[in-house]
mmCIF file of C-alpha atoms and ligand atoms in Angstrom:
data_model
loop_
_atom_site.group_PDB
_atom_site.id
_atom_site.type_symbol
_atom_site.label_atom_id
_atom_site.label_comp_id
_atom_site.label_asym_id
_atom_site.label_seq_id
_atom_site.Cartn_x
_atom_site.Cartn_y
_atom_site.Cartn_z
ATOM 1 C CA UNK N 60 -118.116 -59.631 105.001
ATOM 2 C CA UNK N 61 -117.498 -56.475 107.151
ATOM 3 C CA UNK N 62 -120.266 -56.190 110.137
ATOM 4 C CA UNK N 63 -121.938 -53.097 110.505
ATOM 5 C CA UNK N 64 -120.185 -50.608 112.952
ATOM 6 C CA UNK N 65 -123.276 -50.475 115.256
ATOM 7 C CA UNK N 66 -122.980 -54.527 115.379
ATOM 8 C CA UNK N 67 -119.394 -54.515 116.220
ATOM 9 C CA UNK N 68 -120.222 -52.492 119.276
ATOM 10 C CA UNK N 69 -123.063 -54.141 120.517
ATOM 11 C CA UNK N 70 -122.926 -55.852 123.815
ATOM 12 C CA UNK N 71 -124.831 -59.004 123.870
ATOM 13 C CA UNK N 72 -125.930 -59.560 127.414
ATOM 14 C CA UNK N 73 -125.184 -63.051 128.629
ATOM 15 C CA UNK N 74 -128.366 -65.325 128.536
ATOM 16 C CA UNK N 75 -128.973 -67.857 131.348
ATOM 17 C CA UNK N 76 -128.376 -71.292 130.065
ATOM 18 C CA UNK N 77 -128.389 -73.628 133.014
ATOM 19 C CA UNK N 78 -131.914 -74.651 134.376
ATOM 20 C CA UNK N 79 -130.864 -73.146 137.817
ATOM 21 C CA UNK N 80 -129.819 -69.972 136.128
ATOM 22 C CA UNK N 81 -133.169 -69.757 134.032
ATOM 23 C CA UNK N 82 -135.446 -70.566 136.969
ATOM 24 C CA UNK N 83 -133.534 -67.718 138.844
ATOM 25 C CA UNK N 84 -134.061 -65.221 136.294
ATOM 26 C CA UNK N 85 -138.023 -66.148 135.986
ATOM 27 C CA UNK N 86 -138.097 -65.219 139.793
ATOM 28 C CA UNK N 87 -136.053 -62.080 139.494
ATOM 29 C CA UNK N 88 -137.873 -60.953 136.358
ATOM 30 C CA UNK N 89 -141.389 -62.029 136.576
ATOM 31 C CA UNK N 90 -142.966 -64.180 139.293
ATOM 32 C CA UNK N 91 -140.616 -63.127 142.453
ATOM 33 C CA UNK N 92 -138.696 -65.524 145.004
ATOM 34 C CA UNK N 93 -140.779 -67.990 146.788
ATOM 35 C CA UNK N 94 -139.600 -68.253 150.254
ATOM 36 C CA UNK N 95 -138.995 -71.273 151.984
ATOM 37 C CA UNK N 96 -141.119 -72.452 154.813
ATOM 38 C CA UNK N 97 -144.974 -72.788 155.616
ATOM 39 C CA UNK N 98 -145.774 -76.172 157.119
ATOM 40 C CA UNK N 99 -149.263 -78.002 157.638
ATOM 41 C CA UNK N 100 -149.526 -78.301 161.474
ATOM 42 C CA UNK N 101 -153.079 -79.474 161.730
ATOM 43 C CA UNK N 102 -155.534 -80.911 159.280
ATOM 44 C CA UNK N 103 -159.073 -81.560 160.844
ATOM 45 C CA UNK N 104 -161.727 -83.608 158.937
ATOM 46 C CA UNK N 105 -164.750 -81.590 159.083
ATOM 47 C CA UNK N 106 -166.940 -83.918 156.949
ATOM 48 C CA UNK N 107 -166.571 -87.173 154.982
ATOM 49 C CA UNK N 108 -169.373 -88.549 152.720
ATOM 50 C CA UNK N 109 -169.001 -92.072 151.410
ATOM 51 C CA UNK N 110 -170.078 -93.331 148.158
ATOM 52 C CA UNK N 111 -170.976 -90.120 146.121
ATOM 53 C CA UNK N 112 -170.786 -90.021 142.448
ATOM 54 C CA UNK N 113 -172.578 -93.312 141.699
ATOM 55 C CA UNK N 114 -171.270 -94.890 144.737
ATOM 56 C CA UNK N 115 -167.406 -94.788 143.564
ATOM 57 C CA UNK N 116 -166.120 -91.845 145.210
ATOM 58 C CA UNK N 117 -165.596 -90.507 148.696
ATOM 59 C CA UNK N 118 -166.129 -86.645 149.279
ATOM 60 C CA UNK N 119 -163.662 -85.335 152.257
ATOM 61 C CA UNK N 120 -163.850 -81.726 153.476
ATOM 62 C CA UNK N 121 -160.628 -80.640 155.726
ATOM 63 C CA UNK N 122 -159.641 -77.580 157.477
ATOM 64 C CA UNK N 123 -155.900 -76.948 157.345
ATOM 65 C CA UNK N 124 -153.594 -74.823 159.351
ATOM 66 C CA UNK N 125 -150.280 -73.890 157.905
ATOM 67 C CA UNK N 126 -147.806 -72.211 160.089
ATOM 68 C CA UNK N 127 -145.801 -69.553 158.358
ATOM 69 C CA UNK N 128 -143.233 -67.218 159.753
ATOM 70 C CA UNK N 129 -145.780 -64.410 160.856
ATOM 71 C CA UNK N 130 -148.753 -66.162 161.385
ATOM 72 C CA UNK N 131 -151.210 -69.107 160.316
ATOM 73 C CA UNK N 132 -152.623 -69.350 156.851
ATOM 74 C CA UNK N 133 -155.971 -71.479 157.026
ATOM 75 C CA UNK N 134 -157.782 -73.324 153.896
ATOM 76 C CA UNK N 135 -160.604 -75.345 153.428
ATOM 77 C CA UNK N 136 -159.890 -78.277 151.187
ATOM 78 C CA UNK N 137 -162.341 -80.585 149.189
ATOM 79 C CA UNK N 138 -161.098 -83.830 148.189
ATOM 80 C CA UNK N 139 -162.586 -86.596 146.006
ATOM 81 C CA UNK N 140 -161.048 -89.832 146.275
ATOM 82 C CA UNK N 141 -161.907 -93.448 144.457
ATOM 83 C CA UNK N 142 -164.123 -95.322 147.146
ATOM 84 C CA UNK N 143 -161.407 -98.014 148.749
ATOM 85 C CA UNK N 144 -158.464 -96.297 146.928
ATOM 86 C CA UNK N 145 -155.129 -97.037 149.185
ATOM 87 C CA UNK N 146 -152.735 -95.292 146.975
ATOM 88 C CA UNK N 147 -154.337 -93.080 144.412
ATOM 89 C CA UNK N 148 -152.457 -90.414 142.747
ATOM 90 C CA UNK N 149 -153.627 -87.020 143.357
ATOM 91 C CA UNK N 150 -154.548 -83.980 140.837
ATOM 92 C CA UNK N 151 -154.094 -80.656 142.908
ATOM 93 C CA UNK N 152 -155.790 -77.731 141.276
ATOM 94 C CA UNK N 153 -157.078 -74.262 142.647
ATOM 95 C CA UNK N 154 -160.474 -73.105 142.036
ATOM 96 C CA UNK N 155 -161.838 -69.675 141.179
ATOM 97 C CA UNK N 156 -165.163 -70.028 142.708
ATOM 98 C CA UNK N 157 -165.184 -71.978 146.045
ATOM 99 C CA UNK N 158 -165.140 -75.710 146.352
ATOM 100 C CA UNK N 159 -168.779 -76.336 146.039
ATOM 101 C CA UNK N 160 -169.001 -74.836 142.713
ATOM 102 C CA UNK N 161 -166.300 -77.331 141.206
ATOM 103 C CA UNK N 162 -168.900 -80.405 142.330
ATOM 104 C CA UNK N 163 -170.936 -79.554 139.356
ATOM 105 C CA UNK N 164 -168.483 -77.984 136.962
ATOM 106 C CA UNK N 165 -165.480 -80.582 136.970
ATOM 107 C CA UNK N 166 -165.754 -84.319 136.028
ATOM 108 C CA UNK N 167 -164.883 -85.713 139.421
ATOM 109 C CA UNK N 168 -166.856 -89.079 138.668
ATOM 110 C CA UNK N 169 -164.652 -89.473 135.645
ATOM 111 C CA UNK N 170 -161.304 -88.463 137.340
ATOM 112 C CA UNK N 171 -161.956 -90.618 140.422
ATOM 113 C CA UNK N 172 -163.082 -93.692 137.993
ATOM 114 C CA UNK N 173 -159.868 -93.359 136.228
ATOM 115 C CA UNK N 174 -158.159 -93.915 139.538
ATOM 116 C CA UNK N 175 -157.332 -90.267 140.631
ATOM 117 C CA UNK N 176 -158.030 -88.315 143.865
ATOM 118 C CA UNK N 177 -158.638 -84.565 143.257
ATOM 119 C CA UNK N 178 -158.056 -82.083 146.037
ATOM 120 C CA UNK N 179 -158.938 -78.411 145.483
ATOM 121 C CA UNK N 180 -159.207 -75.022 147.475
ATOM 122 C CA UNK N 181 -160.671 -71.546 146.588
ATOM 123 C CA UNK N 182 -157.260 -69.965 145.215
ATOM 124 C CA UNK N 183 -158.234 -66.577 146.913
ATOM 125 C CA UNK N 184 -157.887 -68.276 150.339
ATOM 126 C CA UNK N 185 -154.135 -68.526 149.545
ATOM 127 C CA UNK N 186 -153.799 -65.058 148.358
ATOM 128 C CA UNK N 187 -156.452 -62.480 147.643
ATOM 129 C CA UNK N 188 -156.636 -61.508 143.908
ATOM 130 C CA UNK N 189 -156.737 -57.703 144.274
ATOM 131 C CA UNK N 190 -153.839 -55.283 143.864
ATOM 132 C CA UNK N 191 -154.977 -53.688 147.118
ATOM 133 C CA UNK N 192 -156.544 -56.157 149.243
ATOM 134 C CA UNK N 193 -158.670 -55.829 152.242
ATOM 135 C CA UNK N 194 -157.844 -59.094 153.916
ATOM 136 C CA UNK N 195 -154.153 -60.420 153.985
ATOM 137 C CA UNK N 196 -153.043 -63.622 152.272
ATOM 138 C CA UNK N 197 -150.005 -65.777 152.457
ATOM 139 C CA UNK N 198 -147.805 -63.089 151.178
ATOM 140 C CA UNK N 199 -148.303 -60.942 154.363
ATOM 141 C CA UNK N 200 -147.167 -64.116 156.565
ATOM 142 C CA UNK N 201 -143.547 -63.910 155.207
ATOM 143 C CA UNK N 202 -141.151 -61.050 156.070
ATOM 144 C CA UNK N 203 -139.334 -59.045 153.276
ATOM 145 C CA UNK N 204 -140.132 -60.934 150.455
ATOM 146 C CA UNK N 205 -141.093 -59.970 146.748
ATOM 147 C CA UNK N 206 -143.245 -62.128 145.369
ATOM 148 C CA UNK N 207 -146.312 -61.823 143.088
ATOM 149 C CA UNK N 208 -149.767 -63.441 143.700
ATOM 150 C CA UNK N 209 -149.189 -65.984 140.996
ATOM 151 C CA UNK N 210 -146.142 -67.171 143.056
ATOM 152 C CA UNK N 211 -148.174 -67.184 146.167
ATOM 153 C CA UNK N 212 -150.700 -69.394 144.575
ATOM 154 C CA UNK N 213 -147.788 -71.628 143.297
ATOM 155 C CA UNK N 214 -146.603 -71.755 146.840
ATOM 156 C CA UNK N 215 -150.215 -72.932 147.905
ATOM 157 C CA UNK N 216 -150.196 -75.621 145.384
ATOM 158 C CA UNK N 217 -147.286 -76.992 147.057
ATOM 159 C CA UNK N 218 -148.963 -76.925 150.507
ATOM 160 C CA UNK N 219 -152.123 -78.539 148.780
ATOM 161 C CA UNK N 220 -149.863 -81.620 147.967
ATOM 162 C CA UNK N 221 -148.211 -81.398 151.636
ATOM 163 C CA UNK N 222 -152.034 -81.709 152.591
ATOM 164 C CA UNK N 223 -152.694 -84.522 150.284
ATOM 165 C CA UNK N 224 -149.640 -86.497 151.484
ATOM 166 C CA UNK N 225 -151.546 -86.569 155.125
ATOM 167 C CA UNK N 226 -154.953 -87.844 153.843
ATOM 168 C CA UNK N 227 -155.197 -91.774 153.703
ATOM 169 C CA UNK N 228 -155.972 -93.045 150.491
ATOM 170 C CA UNK N 229 -153.505 -91.110 148.521
ATOM 171 C CA UNK N 230 -150.051 -91.547 147.380
ATOM 172 C CA UNK N 231 -148.340 -88.248 146.579
ATOM 173 C CA UNK N 232 -146.195 -90.299 144.150
ATOM 174 C CA UNK N 233 -147.204 -89.439 140.594
ATOM 175 C CA UNK N 234 -148.947 -86.363 141.650
ATOM 176 C CA UNK N 235 -150.323 -83.822 138.855
ATOM 177 C CA UNK N 236 -150.813 -79.968 139.154
ATOM 178 C CA UNK N 237 -153.561 -78.550 137.055
ATOM 179 C CA UNK N 238 -154.628 -74.893 136.641
ATOM 180 C CA UNK N 239 -156.588 -72.972 134.432
ATOM 181 C CA UNK N 240 -155.613 -69.489 132.989
ATOM 182 C CA UNK N 241 -154.333 -67.166 135.851
ATOM 183 C CA UNK N 242 -154.091 -70.703 137.842
ATOM 184 C CA UNK N 243 -152.617 -72.264 134.872
ATOM 185 C CA UNK N 244 -149.800 -69.731 135.229
ATOM 186 C CA UNK N 245 -149.412 -70.581 138.963
ATOM 187 C CA UNK N 246 -149.298 -74.342 137.936
ATOM 188 C CA UNK N 247 -146.558 -73.740 135.682
ATOM 189 C CA UNK N 248 -144.609 -71.985 138.335
ATOM 190 C CA UNK N 249 -145.595 -74.657 140.844
ATOM 191 C CA UNK N 250 -144.498 -77.592 138.638
ATOM 192 C CA UNK N 251 -141.016 -75.630 137.906
ATOM 193 C CA UNK N 252 -140.235 -75.463 141.618
ATOM 194 C CA UNK N 253 -141.587 -78.317 142.964
ATOM 195 C CA UNK N 254 -140.190 -81.540 141.907
ATOM 196 C CA UNK N 255 -142.731 -83.724 143.806
ATOM 197 C CA UNK N 256 -145.126 -82.814 140.896
ATOM 198 C CA UNK N 257 -144.514 -85.495 138.058
ATOM 199 C CA UNK N 258 -147.007 -83.735 135.762
ATOM 200 C CA UNK N 259 -147.775 -80.233 135.177
ATOM 201 C CA UNK N 260 -150.875 -79.217 133.296
ATOM 202 C CA UNK N 261 -151.599 -75.555 132.410
ATOM 203 C CA UNK N 262 -155.063 -74.776 130.557
ATOM 204 C CA UNK N 263 -155.319 -71.698 128.511
ATOM 205 C CA UNK N 264 -152.577 -70.341 130.744
ATOM 206 C CA UNK N 265 -151.662 -67.496 128.247
ATOM 207 C CA UNK N 266 -149.396 -64.554 128.980
ATOM 208 C CA UNK N 267 -146.928 -65.313 131.552
ATOM 209 C CA UNK N 268 -148.248 -68.785 131.374
ATOM 210 C CA UNK N 269 -147.402 -71.135 128.255
ATOM 211 C CA UNK N 270 -147.481 -68.492 125.788
ATOM 212 C CA UNK N 271 -144.359 -67.228 124.267
ATOM 213 C CA UNK N 272 -143.758 -63.284 124.781
ATOM 214 C CA UNK N 273 -141.985 -63.028 121.416
ATOM 215 C CA UNK N 274 -145.277 -64.232 119.596
ATOM 216 C CA UNK N 275 -147.112 -61.021 119.379
ATOM 217 C CA UNK N 276 -150.500 -61.899 120.022
ATOM 218 C CA UNK N 277 -153.388 -62.115 122.412
ATOM 219 C CA UNK N 278 -152.289 -60.226 125.933
ATOM 220 C CA UNK N 279 -148.864 -58.613 126.078
ATOM 221 C CA UNK N 280 -146.929 -57.292 129.231
ATOM 222 C CA UNK N 281 -148.435 -53.960 129.004
ATOM 223 C CA UNK N 282 -151.980 -55.352 129.277
ATOM 224 C CA UNK N 283 -151.341 -57.935 131.895
ATOM 225 C CA UNK N 284 -149.156 -55.494 134.208
ATOM 226 C CA UNK N 285 -151.856 -52.816 134.072
ATOM 227 C CA UNK N 286 -154.549 -54.776 134.972
ATOM 228 C CA UNK N 287 -153.071 -57.220 137.379
ATOM 229 C CA UNK N 288 -150.127 -55.695 138.977
ATOM 230 C CA UNK N 289 -150.260 -57.498 142.003
ATOM 231 C CA UNK N 290 -149.620 -60.869 140.072
ATOM 232 C CA UNK N 291 -145.813 -60.327 139.430
ATOM 233 C CA UNK N 292 -142.935 -58.537 140.823
ATOM 234 C CA UNK N 293 -143.330 -54.513 140.352
ATOM 235 C CA UNK N 294 -140.397 -54.420 138.199
ATOM 236 C CA UNK N 295 -141.857 -56.686 135.532
ATOM 237 C CA UNK N 296 -143.821 -53.702 134.346
ATOM 238 C CA UNK N 297 -140.889 -52.074 133.087
ATOM 239 C CA UNK N 298 -140.896 -54.717 130.058
ATOM 240 C CA UNK N 299 -144.301 -53.250 128.878
ATOM 241 C CA UNK N 300 -143.610 -52.832 125.334
ATOM 242 C CA UNK N 301 -140.319 -54.254 125.409
ATOM 243 C CA UNK N 302 -140.969 -58.160 125.093
ATOM 244 C CA UNK N 303 -137.887 -58.706 123.219
ATOM 245 C CA UNK N 304 -135.888 -57.469 125.765
ATOM 246 C CA UNK N 305 -136.630 -60.001 128.572
ATOM 247 C CA UNK N 306 -133.922 -62.391 129.519
ATOM 248 C CA UNK N 307 -136.092 -65.349 129.279
ATOM 249 C CA UNK N 308 -139.303 -66.528 127.359
ATOM 250 C CA UNK N 309 -141.835 -69.042 128.081
ATOM 251 C CA UNK N 310 -140.422 -72.036 126.294
ATOM 252 C CA UNK N 311 -137.713 -72.119 128.984
ATOM 253 C CA UNK N 312 -140.267 -72.197 131.635
ATOM 254 C CA UNK N 313 -141.718 -75.341 129.915
ATOM 255 C CA UNK N 314 -138.070 -76.880 129.747
ATOM 256 C CA UNK N 315 -137.355 -75.981 133.395
ATOM 257 C CA UNK N 316 -139.904 -78.902 134.172
ATOM 258 C CA UNK N 317 -138.097 -81.466 131.918
ATOM 259 C CA UNK N 318 -137.707 -84.177 132.453
ATOM 260 C CA UNK N 319 -140.913 -84.153 134.284
ATOM 261 C CA UNK N 320 -143.942 -84.204 132.172
ATOM 262 C CA UNK N 321 -145.858 -81.190 131.087
ATOM 263 C CA UNK N 322 -149.303 -80.689 129.212
ATOM 264 C CA UNK N 323 -150.438 -77.647 127.562
ATOM 265 C CA UNK N 324 -153.986 -77.145 126.724
ATOM 266 C CA UNK N 325 -155.510 -74.292 124.574
ATOM 267 C CA UNK N 326 -158.723 -73.291 122.796
ATOM 268 C CA UNK N 327 -159.090 -72.276 119.399
ATOM 269 C CA UNK N 328 -161.281 -68.946 119.949
ATOM 270 C CA UNK N 329 -159.435 -67.929 122.964
ATOM 271 C CA UNK N 330 -157.271 -65.490 121.155
ATOM 272 C CA UNK N 331 -156.598 -63.429 124.560
ATOM 273 C CA UNK N 332 -154.534 -66.576 125.682
ATOM 274 C CA UNK N 333 -152.751 -66.958 122.447
ATOM 275 C CA UNK N 334 -152.973 -70.671 121.586
ATOM 276 C CA UNK N 335 -150.680 -70.366 118.699
ATOM 277 C CA UNK N 336 -147.992 -69.058 121.191
ATOM 278 C CA UNK N 337 -148.572 -71.782 123.522
ATOM 279 C CA UNK N 338 -148.183 -74.455 120.730
ATOM 280 C CA UNK N 339 -144.918 -72.656 119.572
ATOM 281 C CA UNK N 340 -143.609 -72.772 123.097
ATOM 282 C CA UNK N 341 -144.287 -76.506 123.210
ATOM 283 C CA UNK N 342 -142.638 -76.825 119.653
ATOM 284 C CA UNK N 343 -139.475 -74.748 121.251
ATOM 285 C CA UNK N 344 -139.489 -77.015 124.289
ATOM 286 C CA UNK N 345 -139.977 -80.079 123.005
ATOM 287 C CA UNK N 346 -136.285 -81.085 122.377
ATOM 288 C CA UNK N 347 -135.924 -80.930 126.235
ATOM 289 C CA UNK N 348 -138.399 -83.840 126.814
ATOM 290 C CA UNK N 349 -138.690 -87.466 126.068
ATOM 291 C CA UNK N 350 -141.098 -88.011 123.235
ATOM 292 C CA UNK N 351 -144.205 -88.785 125.321
ATOM 293 C CA UNK N 352 -143.306 -86.142 128.291
ATOM 294 C CA UNK N 353 -144.646 -82.978 126.394
ATOM 295 C CA UNK N 354 -148.071 -82.842 125.127
ATOM 296 C CA UNK N 355 -150.278 -80.048 123.448
ATOM 297 C CA UNK N 356 -154.073 -80.341 122.841
ATOM 298 C CA UNK N 357 -156.235 -77.909 121.116
ATOM 299 C CA UNK N 358 -159.946 -77.678 121.386
ATOM 300 C CA UNK N 359 -162.858 -76.059 119.770
ATOM 301 C CA UNK N 360 -164.329 -73.068 121.857
ATOM 302 C CA UNK N 361 -163.327 -70.644 124.326
ATOM 303 C CA UNK N 362 -161.644 -69.571 127.639
ATOM 304 C CA UNK N 363 -162.727 -72.509 130.095
ATOM 305 C CA UNK N 364 -161.598 -75.702 131.894
ATOM 306 C CA UNK N 365 -163.942 -78.154 130.405
ATOM 307 C CA UNK N 366 -164.484 -81.895 130.800
ATOM 308 C CA UNK N 367 -162.458 -82.091 127.339
ATOM 309 C CA UNK N 368 -159.550 -80.607 128.915
ATOM 310 C CA UNK N 369 -159.475 -82.401 132.368
ATOM 311 C CA UNK N 370 -160.225 -85.822 130.016
ATOM 312 C CA UNK N 371 -157.087 -84.664 127.737
ATOM 313 C CA UNK N 372 -154.883 -84.226 130.996
ATOM 314 C CA UNK N 373 -155.599 -87.556 132.557
ATOM 315 C CA UNK N 374 -155.345 -89.216 129.588
ATOM 316 C CA UNK N 375 -151.760 -87.831 129.074
ATOM 317 C CA UNK N 376 -151.084 -88.713 132.345
ATOM 318 C CA UNK N 377 -151.999 -92.301 132.183
ATOM 319 C CA UNK N 378 -149.914 -92.997 128.844
ATOM 320 C CA UNK N 379 -146.793 -93.315 130.821
ATOM 321 C CA UNK N 380 -147.852 -94.943 133.704
ATOM 322 C CA UNK N 381 -149.873 -97.792 131.876
HETATM 323 C C1 GCU O 139 -157.470 -62.244 132.207
HETATM 324 C C2 GCU O 139 -156.090 -62.038 132.148
HETATM 325 C C3 GCU O 139 -155.630 -63.427 131.811
HETATM 326 C C4 GCU O 139 -155.875 -64.562 132.642
HETATM 327 C C5 GCU O 139 -157.482 -64.503 132.624
HETATM 328 C C6 GCU O 139 -157.785 -65.703 133.684
HETATM 329 O O1 GCU O 139 -158.252 -62.303 130.690
HETATM 330 O O2 GCU O 139 -155.996 -61.146 131.206
HETATM 331 O O3 GCU O 139 -154.004 -63.263 132.140
HETATM 332 O O4 GCU O 139 -155.238 -65.632 132.495
HETATM 333 O O5 GCU O 139 -157.896 -63.138 133.301
HETATM 334 O O6 GCU O 139 -157.352 -65.879 134.727
HETATM 335 O O7 GCU O 139 -158.946 -66.112 133.573
#
């Protein structure tokens, strides 16, 4: 059969095929390049309450200093640890509203009863979530890098793991990175880049998270880059309305985590995060993973990180460990 003339003239751009080319392409097109560096130089225990949460967990607050090329970043972390733990695996997770708010909102008692330590910090201590921030975040502490706020939060997740490694009672082997929504996008990018994370869990991460760009539903590139230009490299906005021209799609972000494990969780009524697009990314990525190394969970309800999401993730993590 004769090909149409336009097809014969078409130049198909080479698509990335190796893992490192794919990761480079995500960095170049969407998230930006994460600089190397940023070292935890001080970790001071500010307070320790033993036997909280029905006597089974210890609550620790630390102040961390992270030396970066142009200055220090300071973080106030909150850690819950199973009482008497000597080698608890850790879940690192950024929070939206400050450490204290998580004490009521997250099922710490169940996580520690399952043997996990949980370490969190307010994400805006790492990088303000503002296109024109009045205070500087970590991106101001590295010279001449182009990386968006999502990548800066991902960098922060790796520093949380460094901090966890200095807390007695925690063993960073088997570490889990978890995030919700914009912080789910950051968790995925952290999981791709930092191979110390044995499990990556992204809850309702949506556009630029687990949802396929080429599944046209929910938030799209035009919407995300006009409201949140600071999350990505500036040139990403040029793909607004041109999803099909992107050199990558989000199932490849998931496959970049293989053979390590990844869990994607969505909510039925969370149309903005496109749960179907998230599911389709998992289906497309599945051949790159061992059968139990990729999981998908859909629950009723809306956009939130609920106890049910936590429990699915903890159960997913445990399945290969037991
Ligand atoms: C907005 C944004 C999403 C993001 C969400 C959140 O809805 O459009 O991309 O995931 O905020 O972080 O809650």
